[in-house]
Amino acid sequence: MLQRPRRLRQNAAIRGIAQETRLHASDFIAPLFAVEGKKVKSEISSMPGYYRYSLDLLKEEVLELQSIGCTALLLFVKVADELKDNDGTEALNPDGLMQRAIRMIKETVPNLLLMTDVALDPFSSMGHDGIVEDGKIINDESVGALAEMAISHAQAGADFVAPSDMMDGRIEAMRIALDTAGFEDVGIMSYSAKYASCFYGPFRDALDSAPVDMINVPKDKKTYQMNPANAMEAQREVLLDLQEGADMVMVKPAMAYLDIIRQSKDISTVPVSAYHVSGEYAMIKAAAANGWLNETEAMVESLTAIKRAGADLIATYFVKDIINYLKEN
Ligand code: PBG
């Protein structure tokens, strides 16, 4: 035989030399969930080992993330029901939880890249990413609200805004709004190809942000998030976001969409990130808790596959586990 591929697999040293994809601490984005209160660290029941933190404890958490070598944070907030309305007005409150959390994090760990979630759902009494009118999520009015939200995050100190709403034209609107307000250095990581996925279920538990069950409120997000059956359409979304000025694009979820990550990487001229979402984390945790999978191996294999598919950056709830694992291995 002239070709024996197994020669490059015969021991750990040679496998290391032949290894094509390697994970590094700077590949990861740590999602953070902030809540009101003091000394609150509440576990999300469908995301074992992942917590919502009040700002005093979130401060300790971001210091720990910095100390282990994590370089990027993605901030979400859980908003009290009484502050929610259809327009997501609370999202613009300069002293809202999001804005206070941004200020605290930038004071605590000024050198970490702080990205903030821009979408109305945590603030929406309807549980939608945009404004609902007559049973529809109205695009252009929603884009206006999202652009204001981006400015509000920039004023509080965000380095990057991360629009996760999937409205049409929001990247251009946000870019213009940010520049007009003097925030030309604030970047945009666009959730470009975000699918209408069941794998966001645990996240909606974490933030209590699922669409509400009311007449004239769509029960799902399928009129704005993408159909999981589509790939060509993801390329259209990525190309549009590049034209509109996105500094990074994202594919979400990750494991079931590795082809989309690869196709996006092949056409993108900016870094491609992938979101290893809450349901993907929950699946591994649940199988491991039952003794059906080795949690560490499942984590490493999943994250390596996402990077191999073309992700330059990966948002994952395993962020601390993987970074600590990489230190030891
Ligand atoms: C909403 C948003 C969602 C996630 C991030 N931003 C859920 C949704 O679209 O309903 C999901 C993240 C995860 O599941 O980990 N703007």
mmCIF file with all atom_site columns, C-alpha atoms in Angstrom, residues 106-283:
data_model
loop_
_atom_site.group_PDB
_atom_site.id
_atom_site.type_symbol
_atom_site.label_atom_id
_atom_site.label_alt_id
_atom_site.label_comp_id
_atom_site.label_asym_id
_atom_site.label_entity_id
_atom_site.label_seq_id
_atom_site.pdbx_PDB_ins_code
_atom_site.Cartn_x
_atom_site.Cartn_y
_atom_site.Cartn_z
_atom_site.occupancy
_atom_site.B_iso_or_equiv
_atom_site.pdbx_formal_charge
_atom_site.auth_seq_id
_atom_site.auth_comp_id
_atom_site.auth_asym_id
_atom_site.auth_atom_id
_atom_site.pdbx_PDB_model_num
ATOM 1   C CA . LYS A 1 106 ? -16.595 47.905 31.714 1.00 0.00 ? 106 LYS A CA 1
ATOM 2   C CA . GLU A 1 107 ? -15.391 49.321 35.056 1.00 0.00 ? 107 GLU A CA 1
ATOM 3   C CA . THR A 1 108 ? -14.459 45.866 36.347 1.00 0.00 ? 108 THR A CA 1
ATOM 4   C CA . VAL A 1 109 ? -12.813 44.312 33.284 1.00 0.00 ? 109 VAL A CA 1
ATOM 5   C CA . PRO A 1 110 ? -12.156 47.180 30.848 1.00 0.00 ? 110 PRO A CA 1
ATOM 6   C CA . ASN A 1 111 ? -9.917  45.039 28.640 1.00 0.00 ? 111 ASN A CA 1
ATOM 7   C CA . LEU A 1 112 ? -12.489 42.365 27.861 1.00 0.00 ? 112 LEU A CA 1
ATOM 8   C CA . LEU A 1 113 ? -14.621 42.743 24.746 1.00 0.00 ? 113 LEU A CA 1
ATOM 9   C CA . LEU A 1 114 ? -18.159 43.418 25.928 1.00 0.00 ? 114 LEU A CA 1
ATOM 10  C CA . MET A 1 115 ? -20.927 42.576 23.480 1.00 0.00 ? 115 MET A CA 1
ATOM 11  C CA . THR A 1 116 ? -24.567 43.197 24.297 1.00 0.00 ? 116 THR A CA 1
ATOM 12  C CA . ASP A 1 117 ? -27.714 41.505 23.070 1.00 0.00 ? 117 ASP A CA 1
ATOM 13  C CA . VAL A 1 118 ? -29.913 43.786 21.000 1.00 0.00 ? 118 VAL A CA 1
ATOM 14  C CA . ALA A 1 119 ? -33.457 42.454 20.604 1.00 0.00 ? 119 ALA A CA 1
ATOM 15  C CA . LEU A 1 120 ? -36.736 43.357 22.233 1.00 0.00 ? 120 LEU A CA 1
ATOM 16  C CA . ASP A 1 121 ? -37.770 39.936 23.554 1.00 0.00 ? 121 ASP A CA 1
ATOM 17  C CA . PRO A 1 122 ? -36.465 40.215 27.142 1.00 0.00 ? 122 PRO A CA 1
ATOM 18  C CA . PHE A 1 123 ? -38.274 43.588 27.373 1.00 0.00 ? 123 PHE A CA 1
ATOM 19  C CA . SER A 1 124 ? -41.368 42.683 25.356 1.00 0.00 ? 124 SER A CA 1
ATOM 20  C CA . SER A 1 125 ? -44.692 41.862 26.986 1.00 0.00 ? 125 SER A CA 1
ATOM 21  C CA . MET A 1 126 ? -45.335 39.772 23.863 1.00 0.00 ? 126 MET A CA 1
ATOM 22  C CA . GLY A 1 127 ? -42.050 37.857 24.035 1.00 0.00 ? 127 GLY A CA 1
ATOM 23  C CA . HIS A 1 128 ? -41.089 38.879 20.511 1.00 0.00 ? 128 HIS A CA 1
ATOM 24  C CA . ASP A 1 129 ? -37.878 40.371 19.197 1.00 0.00 ? 129 ASP A CA 1
ATOM 25  C CA . GLY A 1 130 ? -39.770 43.239 17.579 1.00 0.00 ? 130 GLY A CA 1
ATOM 26  C CA . ILE A 1 131 ? -42.975 45.216 18.054 1.00 0.00 ? 131 ILE A CA 1
ATOM 27  C CA . VAL A 1 132 ? -46.251 43.317 17.512 1.00 0.00 ? 132 VAL A CA 1
ATOM 28  C CA . GLU A 1 133 ? -49.171 44.940 15.705 1.00 0.00 ? 133 GLU A CA 1
ATOM 29  C CA . ASP A 1 134 ? -52.298 43.154 14.461 1.00 0.00 ? 134 ASP A CA 1
ATOM 30  C CA . GLY A 1 135 ? -50.696 39.765 14.861 1.00 0.00 ? 135 GLY A CA 1
ATOM 31  C CA . LYS A 1 136 ? -47.535 40.752 12.989 1.00 0.00 ? 136 LYS A CA 1
ATOM 32  C CA . ILE A 1 137 ? -44.021 41.690 13.978 1.00 0.00 ? 137 ILE A CA 1
ATOM 33  C CA . ILE A 1 138 ? -43.680 45.033 12.243 1.00 0.00 ? 138 ILE A CA 1
ATOM 34  C CA . ASN A 1 139 ? -40.250 45.349 10.713 1.00 0.00 ? 139 ASN A CA 1
ATOM 35  C CA . ASP A 1 140 ? -39.377 48.982 10.199 1.00 0.00 ? 140 ASP A CA 1
ATOM 36  C CA . GLU A 1 141 ? -40.716 50.312 13.513 1.00 0.00 ? 141 GLU A CA 1
ATOM 37  C CA . SER A 1 142 ? -38.875 47.489 15.258 1.00 0.00 ? 142 SER A CA 1
ATOM 38  C CA . VAL A 1 143 ? -35.649 48.416 13.480 1.00 0.00 ? 143 VAL A CA 1
ATOM 39  C CA . GLY A 1 144 ? -36.038 51.998 14.751 1.00 0.00 ? 144 GLY A CA 1
ATOM 40  C CA . ALA A 1 145 ? -36.400 50.745 18.326 1.00 0.00 ? 145 ALA A CA 1
ATOM 41  C CA . LEU A 1 146 ? -33.424 48.389 17.949 1.00 0.00 ? 146 LEU A CA 1
ATOM 42  C CA . ALA A 1 147 ? -31.196 51.167 16.599 1.00 0.00 ? 147 ALA A CA 1
ATOM 43  C CA . GLU A 1 148 ? -32.058 53.285 19.643 1.00 0.00 ? 148 GLU A CA 1
ATOM 44  C CA . MET A 1 149 ? -31.305 50.325 21.862 1.00 0.00 ? 149 MET A CA 1
ATOM 45  C CA . ALA A 1 150 ? -27.879 49.968 20.228 1.00 0.00 ? 150 ALA A CA 1
ATOM 46  C CA . ILE A 1 151 ? -27.127 53.642 20.942 1.00 0.00 ? 151 ILE A CA 1
ATOM 47  C CA . SER A 1 152 ? -28.209 53.224 24.546 1.00 0.00 ? 152 SER A CA 1
ATOM 48  C CA . HIS A 1 153 ? -25.812 50.269 24.979 1.00 0.00 ? 153 HIS A CA 1
ATOM 49  C CA . ALA A 1 154 ? -23.005 52.230 23.327 1.00 0.00 ? 154 ALA A CA 1
ATOM 50  C CA . GLN A 1 155 ? -23.636 55.172 25.668 1.00 0.00 ? 155 GLN A CA 1
ATOM 51  C CA . ALA A 1 156 ? -23.338 52.814 28.629 1.00 0.00 ? 156 ALA A CA 1
ATOM 52  C CA . GLY A 1 157 ? -19.990 51.542 27.284 1.00 0.00 ? 157 GLY A CA 1
ATOM 53  C CA . ALA A 1 158 ? -20.630 48.455 25.124 1.00 0.00 ? 158 ALA A CA 1
ATOM 54  C CA . ASP A 1 159 ? -17.779 47.621 22.745 1.00 0.00 ? 159 ASP A CA 1
ATOM 55  C CA . PHE A 1 160 ? -19.975 45.689 20.334 1.00 0.00 ? 160 PHE A CA 1
ATOM 56  C CA . VAL A 1 161 ? -23.714 45.359 19.920 1.00 0.00 ? 161 VAL A CA 1
ATOM 57  C CA . ALA A 1 162 ? -25.047 41.963 18.927 1.00 0.00 ? 162 ALA A CA 1
ATOM 58  C CA . PRO A 1 163 ? -28.445 42.212 17.227 1.00 0.00 ? 163 PRO A CA 1
ATOM 59  C CA . SER A 1 164 ? -30.208 38.854 17.582 1.00 0.00 ? 164 SER A CA 1
ATOM 60  C CA . ASP A 1 165 ? -33.599 39.982 16.263 1.00 0.00 ? 165 ASP A CA 1
ATOM 61  C CA . MET A 1 166 ? -33.476 39.057 12.539 1.00 0.00 ? 166 MET A CA 1
ATOM 62  C CA . MET A 1 167 ? -35.413 42.117 11.346 1.00 0.00 ? 167 MET A CA 1
ATOM 63  C CA . ASP A 1 168 ? -34.584 43.218 7.801  1.00 0.00 ? 168 ASP A CA 1
ATOM 64  C CA . GLY A 1 169 ? -32.248 46.171 7.396  1.00 0.00 ? 169 GLY A CA 1
ATOM 65  C CA . ARG A 1 170 ? -31.296 46.473 11.041 1.00 0.00 ? 170 ARG A CA 1
ATOM 66  C CA . ILE A 1 171 ? -27.537 46.347 10.539 1.00 0.00 ? 171 ILE A CA 1
ATOM 67  C CA . GLU A 1 172 ? -27.505 49.350 8.219  1.00 0.00 ? 172 GLU A CA 1
ATOM 68  C CA . ALA A 1 173 ? -29.906 51.247 10.465 1.00 0.00 ? 173 ALA A CA 1
ATOM 69  C CA . MET A 1 174 ? -27.774 50.496 13.528 1.00 0.00 ? 174 MET A CA 1
ATOM 70  C CA . ARG A 1 175 ? -24.542 51.414 11.772 1.00 0.00 ? 175 ARG A CA 1
ATOM 71  C CA . ILE A 1 176 ? -25.931 54.767 10.694 1.00 0.00 ? 176 ILE A CA 1
ATOM 72  C CA . ALA A 1 177 ? -27.473 55.413 14.108 1.00 0.00 ? 177 ALA A CA 1
ATOM 73  C CA . LEU A 1 178 ? -24.249 54.548 15.946 1.00 0.00 ? 178 LEU A CA 1
ATOM 74  C CA . ASP A 1 179 ? -22.106 56.679 13.657 1.00 0.00 ? 179 ASP A CA 1
ATOM 75  C CA . THR A 1 180 ? -24.503 59.611 13.846 1.00 0.00 ? 180 THR A CA 1
ATOM 76  C CA . ALA A 1 181 ? -24.362 59.444 17.631 1.00 0.00 ? 181 ALA A CA 1
ATOM 77  C CA . GLY A 1 182 ? -20.536 59.467 17.536 1.00 0.00 ? 182 GLY A CA 1
ATOM 78  C CA . PHE A 1 183 ? -20.016 55.744 18.191 1.00 0.00 ? 183 PHE A CA 1
ATOM 79  C CA . GLU A 1 184 ? -18.116 54.871 15.041 1.00 0.00 ? 184 GLU A CA 1
ATOM 80  C CA . ASP A 1 185 ? -15.800 52.583 17.064 1.00 0.00 ? 185 ASP A CA 1
ATOM 81  C CA . VAL A 1 186 ? -18.634 50.465 18.428 1.00 0.00 ? 186 VAL A CA 1
ATOM 82  C CA . GLY A 1 187 ? -18.834 47.269 16.392 1.00 0.00 ? 187 GLY A CA 1
ATOM 83  C CA . ILE A 1 188 ? -21.737 45.113 15.281 1.00 0.00 ? 188 ILE A CA 1
ATOM 84  C CA . MET A 1 189 ? -21.785 41.341 15.561 1.00 0.00 ? 189 MET A CA 1
ATOM 85  C CA . SER A 1 190 ? -24.836 40.393 13.578 1.00 0.00 ? 190 SER A CA 1
ATOM 86  C CA . TYR A 1 191 ? -26.795 37.228 14.207 1.00 0.00 ? 191 TYR A CA 1
ATOM 87  C CA . SER A 1 192 ? -27.006 36.897 10.426 1.00 0.00 ? 192 SER A CA 1
ATOM 88  C CA . ALA A 1 193 ? -28.262 33.335 10.003 1.00 0.00 ? 193 ALA A CA 1
ATOM 89  C CA . LYS A 1 194 ? -30.392 32.743 13.049 1.00 0.00 ? 194 LYS A CA 1
ATOM 90  C CA . TYR A 1 195 ? -32.788 29.863 12.659 1.00 0.00 ? 195 TYR A CA 1
ATOM 91  C CA . ALA A 1 196 ? -36.244 29.426 14.202 1.00 0.00 ? 196 ALA A CA 1
ATOM 92  C CA . SER A 1 197 ? -34.935 26.652 16.437 1.00 0.00 ? 197 SER A CA 1
ATOM 93  C CA . CYS A 1 198 ? -36.348 24.540 19.254 1.00 0.00 ? 198 CYS A CA 1
ATOM 94  C CA . PHE A 1 199 ? -32.859 24.553 20.743 1.00 0.00 ? 199 PHE A CA 1
ATOM 95  C CA . TYR A 1 200 ? -33.450 28.007 22.277 1.00 0.00 ? 200 TYR A CA 1
ATOM 96  C CA . GLY A 1 201 ? -35.949 26.560 24.766 1.00 0.00 ? 201 GLY A CA 1
ATOM 97  C CA . PRO A 1 202 ? -33.714 26.630 27.875 1.00 0.00 ? 202 PRO A CA 1
ATOM 98  C CA . PHE A 1 203 ? -32.601 30.208 27.095 1.00 0.00 ? 203 PHE A CA 1
ATOM 99  C CA . ARG A 1 204 ? -36.224 31.337 27.065 1.00 0.00 ? 204 ARG A CA 1
ATOM 100 C CA . ASP A 1 205 ? -36.586 29.724 30.507 1.00 0.00 ? 205 ASP A CA 1
ATOM 101 C CA . ALA A 1 206 ? -33.498 31.614 31.651 1.00 0.00 ? 206 ALA A CA 1
ATOM 102 C CA . LEU A 1 207 ? -34.886 34.998 30.612 1.00 0.00 ? 207 LEU A CA 1
ATOM 103 C CA . ASP A 1 208 ? -38.595 34.229 30.726 1.00 0.00 ? 208 ASP A CA 1
ATOM 104 C CA . SER A 1 209 ? -38.717 35.541 27.155 1.00 0.00 ? 209 SER A CA 1
ATOM 105 C CA . ALA A 1 210 ? -40.852 33.047 25.205 1.00 0.00 ? 210 ALA A CA 1
ATOM 106 C CA . PRO A 1 211 ? -43.661 34.392 22.975 1.00 0.00 ? 211 PRO A CA 1
ATOM 107 C CA . VAL A 1 212 ? -46.781 34.790 25.130 1.00 0.00 ? 212 VAL A CA 1
ATOM 108 C CA . ASP A 1 213 ? -49.907 32.728 24.555 1.00 0.00 ? 213 ASP A CA 1
ATOM 109 C CA . MET A 1 214 ? -52.395 35.438 23.533 1.00 0.00 ? 214 MET A CA 1
ATOM 110 C CA . ILE A 1 215 ? -54.690 35.920 20.581 1.00 0.00 ? 215 ILE A CA 1
ATOM 111 C CA . ASN A 1 216 ? -53.115 38.037 17.872 1.00 0.00 ? 216 ASN A CA 1
ATOM 112 C CA . VAL A 1 217 ? -49.595 37.244 19.072 1.00 0.00 ? 217 VAL A CA 1
ATOM 113 C CA . PRO A 1 218 ? -47.645 34.839 16.855 1.00 0.00 ? 218 PRO A CA 1
ATOM 114 C CA . LYS A 1 219 ? -46.778 31.682 18.820 1.00 0.00 ? 219 LYS A CA 1
ATOM 115 C CA . ASP A 1 220 ? -43.369 31.299 17.207 1.00 0.00 ? 220 ASP A CA 1
ATOM 116 C CA . LYS A 1 221 ? -40.664 33.406 15.577 1.00 0.00 ? 221 LYS A CA 1
ATOM 117 C CA . LYS A 1 222 ? -40.899 31.904 12.101 1.00 0.00 ? 222 LYS A CA 1
ATOM 118 C CA . THR A 1 223 ? -41.738 35.174 10.316 1.00 0.00 ? 223 THR A CA 1
ATOM 119 C CA . TYR A 1 224 ? -38.309 36.552 11.187 1.00 0.00 ? 224 TYR A CA 1
ATOM 120 C CA . GLN A 1 225 ? -35.995 33.691 12.206 1.00 0.00 ? 225 GLN A CA 1
ATOM 121 C CA . MET A 1 226 ? -34.969 31.362 9.382  1.00 0.00 ? 226 MET A CA 1
ATOM 122 C CA . ASN A 1 227 ? -36.440 28.076 8.255  1.00 0.00 ? 227 ASN A CA 1
ATOM 123 C CA . PRO A 1 228 ? -34.078 25.250 9.354  1.00 0.00 ? 228 PRO A CA 1
ATOM 124 C CA . ALA A 1 229 ? -34.557 23.693 5.911  1.00 0.00 ? 229 ALA A CA 1
ATOM 125 C CA . ASN A 1 230 ? -32.741 26.557 4.170  1.00 0.00 ? 230 ASN A CA 1
ATOM 126 C CA . ALA A 1 231 ? -29.062 27.068 3.359  1.00 0.00 ? 231 ALA A CA 1
ATOM 127 C CA . MET A 1 232 ? -29.007 29.381 0.319  1.00 0.00 ? 232 MET A CA 1
ATOM 128 C CA . GLU A 1 233 ? -31.039 31.893 2.286  1.00 0.00 ? 233 GLU A CA 1
ATOM 129 C CA . ALA A 1 234 ? -28.325 31.975 4.968  1.00 0.00 ? 234 ALA A CA 1
ATOM 130 C CA . GLN A 1 235 ? -25.836 33.116 2.346  1.00 0.00 ? 235 GLN A CA 1
ATOM 131 C CA . ARG A 1 236 ? -28.232 35.881 1.351  1.00 0.00 ? 236 ARG A CA 1
ATOM 132 C CA . GLU A 1 237 ? -28.499 37.013 4.984  1.00 0.00 ? 237 GLU A CA 1
ATOM 133 C CA . VAL A 1 238 ? -24.713 36.938 5.493  1.00 0.00 ? 238 VAL A CA 1
ATOM 134 C CA . LEU A 1 239 ? -24.056 38.876 2.274  1.00 0.00 ? 239 LEU A CA 1
ATOM 135 C CA . LEU A 1 240 ? -26.673 41.484 3.175  1.00 0.00 ? 240 LEU A CA 1
ATOM 136 C CA . ASP A 1 241 ? -25.189 41.971 6.636  1.00 0.00 ? 241 ASP A CA 1
ATOM 137 C CA . LEU A 1 242 ? -21.719 42.387 5.140  1.00 0.00 ? 242 LEU A CA 1
ATOM 138 C CA . GLN A 1 243 ? -23.082 45.026 2.744  1.00 0.00 ? 243 GLN A CA 1
ATOM 139 C CA . GLU A 1 244 ? -24.876 46.710 5.615  1.00 0.00 ? 244 GLU A CA 1
ATOM 140 C CA . GLY A 1 245 ? -21.665 47.021 7.611  1.00 0.00 ? 245 GLY A CA 1
ATOM 141 C CA . ALA A 1 246 ? -21.519 44.088 10.040 1.00 0.00 ? 246 ALA A CA 1
ATOM 142 C CA . ASP A 1 247 ? -18.099 43.618 11.674 1.00 0.00 ? 247 ASP A CA 1
ATOM 143 C CA . MET A 1 248 ? -18.803 39.965 12.478 1.00 0.00 ? 248 MET A CA 1
ATOM 144 C CA . VAL A 1 249 ? -21.522 37.608 11.367 1.00 0.00 ? 249 VAL A CA 1
ATOM 145 C CA . MET A 1 250 ? -23.020 34.723 13.295 1.00 0.00 ? 250 MET A CA 1
ATOM 146 C CA . VAL A 1 251 ? -24.670 31.390 12.626 1.00 0.00 ? 251 VAL A CA 1
ATOM 147 C CA . LYS A 1 252 ? -27.025 30.043 15.274 1.00 0.00 ? 252 LYS A CA 1
ATOM 148 C CA . PRO A 1 253 ? -27.509 27.299 16.508 1.00 0.00 ? 253 PRO A CA 1
ATOM 149 C CA . ALA A 1 254 ? -24.207 25.563 15.807 1.00 0.00 ? 254 ALA A CA 1
ATOM 150 C CA . MET A 1 255 ? -24.164 21.753 15.871 1.00 0.00 ? 255 MET A CA 1
ATOM 151 C CA . ALA A 1 256 ? -27.117 21.180 13.580 1.00 0.00 ? 256 ALA A CA 1
ATOM 152 C CA . TYR A 1 257 ? -25.906 23.955 11.251 1.00 0.00 ? 257 TYR A CA 1
ATOM 153 C CA . LEU A 1 258 ? -22.246 23.102 10.610 1.00 0.00 ? 258 LEU A CA 1
ATOM 154 C CA . ASP A 1 259 ? -22.851 23.284 6.854  1.00 0.00 ? 259 ASP A CA 1
ATOM 155 C CA . ILE A 1 260 ? -24.142 26.831 7.276  1.00 0.00 ? 260 ILE A CA 1
ATOM 156 C CA . ILE A 1 261 ? -21.071 27.778 9.332  1.00 0.00 ? 261 ILE A CA 1
ATOM 157 C CA . ARG A 1 262 ? -18.822 26.418 6.578  1.00 0.00 ? 262 ARG A CA 1
ATOM 158 C CA . GLN A 1 263 ? -20.716 28.152 3.773  1.00 0.00 ? 263 GLN A CA 1
ATOM 159 C CA . SER A 1 264 ? -20.725 31.413 5.723  1.00 0.00 ? 264 SER A CA 1
ATOM 160 C CA . LYS A 1 265 ? -16.996 31.158 6.381  1.00 0.00 ? 265 LYS A CA 1
ATOM 161 C CA . ASP A 1 266 ? -16.389 30.623 2.660  1.00 0.00 ? 266 ASP A CA 1
ATOM 162 C CA . ILE A 1 267 ? -18.171 33.845 1.660  1.00 0.00 ? 267 ILE A CA 1
ATOM 163 C CA . SER A 1 268 ? -17.490 36.074 4.657  1.00 0.00 ? 268 SER A CA 1
ATOM 164 C CA . THR A 1 269 ? -14.814 38.776 4.716  1.00 0.00 ? 269 THR A CA 1
ATOM 165 C CA . VAL A 1 270 ? -15.248 39.277 8.474  1.00 0.00 ? 270 VAL A CA 1
ATOM 166 C CA . PRO A 1 271 ? -14.947 36.811 11.389 1.00 0.00 ? 271 PRO A CA 1
ATOM 167 C CA . VAL A 1 272 ? -17.706 34.223 11.614 1.00 0.00 ? 272 VAL A CA 1
ATOM 168 C CA . SER A 1 273 ? -19.030 33.305 15.014 1.00 0.00 ? 273 SER A CA 1
ATOM 169 C CA . ALA A 1 274 ? -21.279 30.426 15.965 1.00 0.00 ? 274 ALA A CA 1
ATOM 170 C CA . TYR A 1 275 ? -23.622 30.181 18.910 1.00 0.00 ? 275 TYR A CA 1
ATOM 171 C CA . HIS A 1 276 ? -23.578 26.811 20.664 1.00 0.00 ? 276 HIS A CA 1
ATOM 172 C CA . VAL A 1 277 ? -26.999 27.478 22.126 1.00 0.00 ? 277 VAL A CA 1
ATOM 173 C CA . SER A 1 278 ? -28.763 26.629 25.354 1.00 0.00 ? 278 SER A CA 1
ATOM 174 C CA . GLY A 1 279 ? -30.474 23.487 24.042 1.00 0.00 ? 279 GLY A CA 1
ATOM 175 C CA . GLU A 1 280 ? -27.183 22.129 22.751 1.00 0.00 ? 280 GLU A CA 1
ATOM 176 C CA . TYR A 1 281 ? -25.693 22.645 26.215 1.00 0.00 ? 281 TYR A CA 1
ATOM 177 C CA . ALA A 1 282 ? -28.762 21.104 27.886 1.00 0.00 ? 282 ALA A CA 1
ATOM 178 C CA . MET A 1 283 ? -28.604 17.989 25.696 1.00 0.00 ? 283 MET A CA 1
#
